[in-house]
Short mmCIF file of C-alpha atoms in Angstrom, two decimals:
data_model
loop_
_atom_site.label_atom_id
_atom_site.label_comp_id
_atom_site.label_asym_id
_atom_site.label_seq_id
_atom_site.Cartn_x
_atom_site.Cartn_y
_atom_site.Cartn_z
CA UNK A 1 16.27 -10.82 -13.73
CA UNK A 2 16.83 -7.09 -13.44
CA UNK A 3 19.59 -5.59 -15.52
CA UNK A 4 19.71 -2.51 -13.27
CA UNK A 5 21.43 -3.00 -9.93
CA UNK A 6 20.87 -0.70 -6.97
CA UNK A 7 22.15 -0.89 -3.40
CA UNK A 8 19.62 -2.51 -1.08
CA UNK A 9 19.69 0.42 1.32
CA UNK A 10 21.25 3.84 1.80
CA UNK A 11 21.06 5.81 5.01
CA UNK A 12 21.80 9.35 6.09
CA UNK A 13 20.99 11.84 8.79
CA UNK A 14 18.53 14.68 8.39
CA UNK A 15 20.06 17.50 6.40
CA UNK A 16 22.73 15.36 4.82
CA UNK A 17 23.02 14.35 1.16
CA UNK A 18 22.87 10.79 -0.09
CA UNK A 19 23.37 9.23 -3.51
CA UNK A 20 21.72 6.10 -4.90
CA UNK A 21 23.40 4.33 -7.78
CA UNK A 22 21.78 2.39 -10.62
CA UNK A 23 24.21 0.25 -12.58
CA UNK A 24 23.42 -1.21 -15.97
CA UNK A 25 24.72 -4.73 -16.33
CA UNK A 26 23.07 -5.89 -19.52
CA UNK A 27 23.67 -4.63 -23.02
CA UNK A 28 19.96 -5.24 -23.72
CA UNK A 29 19.27 -2.06 -21.86
CA UNK A 30 18.97 0.67 -24.43
CA UNK A 31 21.35 3.53 -24.76
CA UNK A 32 20.47 4.28 -21.12
CA UNK A 33 19.28 7.72 -22.15
CA UNK A 34 15.76 7.24 -20.87
CA UNK A 35 16.45 6.70 -17.19
CA UNK A 36 13.75 7.54 -14.69
CA UNK A 37 13.60 7.47 -10.90
CA UNK A 38 10.54 6.67 -8.78
CA UNK A 39 9.82 7.13 -5.09
CA UNK A 40 7.47 4.73 -3.30
CA UNK A 41 6.23 5.08 0.26
CA UNK A 42 4.85 1.96 1.99
CA UNK A 43 1.39 1.04 0.73
CA UNK A 44 1.43 3.77 -1.90
CA UNK A 45 1.83 3.88 -5.66
CA UNK A 46 5.22 4.91 -7.07
CA UNK A 47 5.76 8.58 -7.89
CA UNK A 48 7.90 9.88 -10.73
CA UNK A 49 10.82 11.96 -9.39
CA UNK A 50 13.23 12.17 -12.34
CA UNK A 51 12.92 11.42 -16.05
CA UNK A 52 15.25 11.52 -19.07
CA UNK A 53 18.24 11.00 -16.73
CA UNK A 54 18.10 14.36 -14.98
CA UNK A 55 14.83 16.21 -15.59
CA UNK A 56 12.45 16.91 -12.71
CA UNK A 57 8.66 16.93 -13.18
CA UNK A 58 6.91 20.03 -11.93
CA UNK A 59 6.16 19.78 -8.24
CA UNK A 60 9.17 17.64 -7.36
CA UNK A 61 11.53 19.28 -4.92
CA UNK A 62 14.84 20.57 -6.29
CA UNK A 63 16.49 18.64 -3.46
CA UNK A 64 16.26 15.71 -5.89
CA UNK A 65 18.81 15.66 -8.68
CA UNK A 66 20.20 12.97 -10.95
CA UNK A 67 22.94 12.28 -13.45
CA UNK A 68 24.54 9.52 -15.48
CA UNK A 69 28.12 8.52 -16.16
CA UNK A 70 28.87 5.61 -18.42
CA UNK A 71 26.72 2.68 -17.40
CA UNK A 72 25.74 4.06 -14.00
CA UNK A 73 22.95 6.50 -13.20
CA UNK A 74 22.72 8.26 -9.84
CA UNK A 75 20.02 9.96 -7.79
CA UNK A 76 21.09 12.47 -5.16
CA UNK A 77 18.85 13.69 -2.37
CA UNK A 78 20.14 16.85 -0.72
CA UNK A 79 19.02 18.17 2.64
CA UNK A 80 17.59 14.79 3.59
CA UNK A 81 14.19 14.99 5.31
CA UNK A 82 12.16 12.40 7.19
CA UNK A 83 9.56 12.32 4.41
CA UNK A 84 12.29 11.18 2.00
CA UNK A 85 12.36 7.81 3.76
CA UNK A 86 10.96 5.49 1.09
CA UNK A 87 11.94 2.99 -1.57
CA UNK A 88 13.50 4.32 -4.76
CA UNK A 89 13.62 2.61 -8.14
CA UNK A 90 15.43 3.48 -11.32
CA UNK A 91 14.14 2.35 -14.70
CA UNK A 92 15.32 2.30 -18.29
CA UNK A 93 13.97 1.59 -21.71
CA UNK A 94 15.46 -1.52 -23.34
CA UNK A 95 16.32 -2.36 -26.91
CA UNK A 96 13.45 -4.89 -26.89
CA UNK A 97 10.92 -2.05 -26.49
CA UNK A 98 10.33 -3.06 -22.90
CA UNK A 99 11.02 -1.35 -19.60
CA UNK A 100 13.24 -2.62 -16.83
CA UNK A 101 13.24 -1.47 -13.22
CA UNK A 102 16.17 -1.48 -10.86
CA UNK A 103 16.29 -3.73 -7.83
CA UNK A 104 15.20 -0.91 -5.55
CA UNK A 105 16.86 0.99 -2.70
CA UNK A 106 15.43 1.65 0.73
CA UNK A 107 16.40 5.09 1.98
CA UNK A 108 16.64 5.32 5.75
CA UNK A 109 16.73 8.68 7.51
CA UNK A 110 18.64 8.33 10.76
CA UNK B 1 -8.05 16.13 -11.98
CA UNK B 2 -5.90 13.43 -13.55
CA UNK B 3 -6.71 10.05 -12.08
CA UNK B 4 -6.23 6.38 -12.90
CA UNK B 5 -8.48 3.87 -11.15
CA UNK B 6 -7.80 0.13 -11.40
CA UNK B 7 -10.38 -2.56 -10.70
CA UNK B 8 -10.92 -6.28 -11.25
CA UNK B 9 -8.42 -7.77 -8.85
CA UNK B 10 -9.28 -10.70 -6.63
CA UNK B 11 -8.50 -14.30 -5.79
CA UNK B 12 -8.21 -16.79 -8.64
CA UNK B 13 -7.08 -20.41 -8.80
CA UNK B 14 -3.91 -21.42 -10.66
CA UNK B 15 -4.68 -21.83 -14.34
CA UNK B 16 -7.56 -19.39 -14.11
CA UNK B 17 -8.20 -16.07 -15.79
CA UNK B 18 -8.86 -12.52 -14.69
CA UNK B 19 -9.47 -9.20 -16.45
CA UNK B 20 -8.20 -5.97 -14.94
CA UNK B 21 -9.51 -2.54 -15.91
CA UNK B 22 -8.04 0.93 -15.51
CA UNK B 23 -10.36 3.91 -15.92
CA UNK B 24 -8.73 7.20 -16.87
CA UNK B 25 -9.94 10.65 -15.89
CA UNK B 26 -8.79 14.19 -16.45
CA UNK B 27 -6.58 13.89 -19.54
CA UNK B 28 -6.90 13.01 -23.25
CA UNK B 29 -6.62 9.24 -22.88
CA UNK B 30 -6.26 8.62 -26.62
CA UNK B 31 -3.10 10.73 -26.72
CA UNK B 32 -1.03 8.62 -24.37
CA UNK B 33 0.62 5.21 -24.28
CA UNK B 34 -0.36 3.20 -21.21
CA UNK B 35 1.50 0.64 -19.10
CA UNK B 36 0.85 -2.13 -16.62
CA UNK B 37 3.36 -2.66 -13.80
CA UNK B 38 3.12 -5.19 -10.98
CA UNK B 39 4.65 -5.57 -7.56
CA UNK B 40 4.74 -8.73 -5.48
CA UNK B 41 4.02 -7.80 -1.86
CA UNK B 42 7.25 -6.77 -0.18
CA UNK B 43 9.22 -6.98 -3.43
CA UNK B 44 10.28 -4.69 -6.27
CA UNK B 45 8.53 -3.32 -9.33
CA UNK B 46 8.15 -5.43 -12.47
CA UNK B 47 7.05 -3.94 -15.77
CA UNK B 48 4.33 -5.99 -17.49
CA UNK B 49 3.20 -4.36 -20.73
CA UNK B 50 2.77 -1.23 -22.84
CA UNK B 51 0.12 -0.34 -25.39
CA UNK B 52 0.51 2.55 -27.81
CA UNK B 53 -1.96 5.45 -27.77
CA UNK B 54 -3.93 3.94 -30.67
CA UNK B 55 -3.48 0.30 -29.63
CA UNK B 56 -1.33 -0.26 -32.69
CA UNK B 57 1.73 -1.52 -30.84
CA UNK B 58 1.96 -3.71 -27.76
CA UNK B 59 4.99 -5.10 -25.96
CA UNK B 60 5.18 -7.51 -23.04
CA UNK B 61 7.61 -8.73 -20.42
CA UNK B 62 8.91 -12.22 -21.17
CA UNK B 63 7.32 -13.48 -17.94
CA UNK B 64 3.78 -12.80 -19.24
CA UNK B 65 4.17 -13.05 -23.00
CA UNK B 66 1.59 -15.41 -24.50
CA UNK B 67 -0.54 -15.41 -21.34
CA UNK B 68 -1.44 -11.73 -20.84
CA UNK B 69 -3.06 -9.37 -23.36
CA UNK B 70 -3.20 -5.60 -23.02
CA UNK B 71 -5.95 -3.66 -24.80
CA UNK B 72 -7.72 -0.33 -24.58
CA UNK B 73 -11.04 1.30 -25.41
CA UNK B 74 -10.33 4.94 -26.17
CA UNK B 75 -14.03 5.78 -26.44
CA UNK B 76 -14.50 4.58 -22.85
CA UNK B 77 -11.10 5.87 -21.68
CA UNK B 78 -10.30 2.47 -20.24
CA UNK B 79 -7.23 0.23 -20.28
CA UNK B 80 -7.48 -3.53 -19.84
CA UNK B 81 -5.23 -6.45 -18.94
CA UNK B 82 -6.53 -9.91 -19.77
CA UNK B 83 -4.63 -12.48 -17.74
CA UNK B 84 -4.84 -16.19 -18.58
CA UNK B 85 -3.10 -19.34 -17.34
CA UNK B 86 -2.40 -17.59 -14.07
CA UNK B 87 0.37 -18.88 -11.81
CA UNK B 88 1.18 -18.37 -8.16
CA UNK B 89 4.05 -16.12 -9.18
CA UNK B 90 1.59 -13.72 -10.85
CA UNK B 91 0.33 -12.78 -7.38
CA UNK B 92 0.96 -9.05 -7.09
CA UNK B 93 -0.50 -5.58 -6.91
CA UNK B 94 -1.10 -4.47 -10.49
CA UNK B 95 -0.73 -0.79 -11.34
CA UNK B 96 -1.69 1.02 -14.51
CA UNK B 97 0.40 4.03 -15.41
CA UNK B 98 0.42 6.71 -18.07
CA UNK B 99 3.38 6.79 -20.44
CA UNK B 100 5.01 10.18 -20.96
CA UNK B 101 6.75 10.40 -24.33
CA UNK B 102 10.18 11.91 -24.95
CA UNK B 103 12.02 11.60 -28.21
CA UNK B 104 9.44 9.12 -29.38
CA UNK B 105 9.90 6.83 -26.39
CA UNK B 106 6.93 6.58 -24.05
CA UNK B 107 8.51 4.73 -21.16
CA UNK B 108 8.40 7.40 -18.46
CA UNK B 109 5.52 6.57 -16.14
CA UNK B 110 4.31 9.97 -15.02
CA UNK B 111 1.02 9.09 -13.32
CA UNK B 112 0.02 5.87 -11.57
CA UNK B 113 -3.18 4.35 -10.28
CA UNK B 114 -3.55 3.08 -6.72
CA UNK B 115 -3.23 -0.57 -7.77
CA UNK B 116 -5.41 -3.66 -7.55
CA UNK B 117 -4.35 -6.89 -5.83
CA UNK B 118 -4.39 -10.19 -7.70
CA UNK B 119 -3.92 -13.34 -5.65
CA UNK B 120 -3.40 -16.66 -7.42
CA UNK B 121 -4.02 -19.46 -4.95
CA UNK B 122 -5.91 -22.71 -4.62
#
């Protein structure tokens, strides 16, 4: 049972900004410092978009940004584009030296 | 070019065993922790296991502990997942992924393979 809760879906029109939340609901999740975000298109492997809460790997568009406040992390996609339509997952290291993924959010571009 | 290529998936009966492999290319394999992650078709991601760069530490999800074993051969640049006592609920696409380390924690999965499908069915 995931300790990271995400909305099932978030939608927005092209050019708009959307935010996906990732709420920690289990104290077993570590200090929540090591939060990552992954993008997954249908039939494809996940792709790292954000790590260490707010850092972007090289090659990831700066339209993707992230932050954390208390027990909730957030991913914001600015200037929404059709290719952003995908599933997004947060993840966090846990105090048991394991990794937990969020429940996943489907982003729909209207 | 950095690449991870999984193999070994297939159909197996409940209670059976299967060994997955993940061949690594284009980076110093022995310098990175490696992970297995699975995804039931149409569902979310589930982390399975991690093995340290030297194989010295291994951690597992509760759902597979005692049934699955992760190992690696650094000389062959290959990661393995030995799966025993398989159940229907183990049916999933299994991905291997490289662990990027930050602050001593190697739980950022910065490169993923394409996945291999395991189906547990009679």
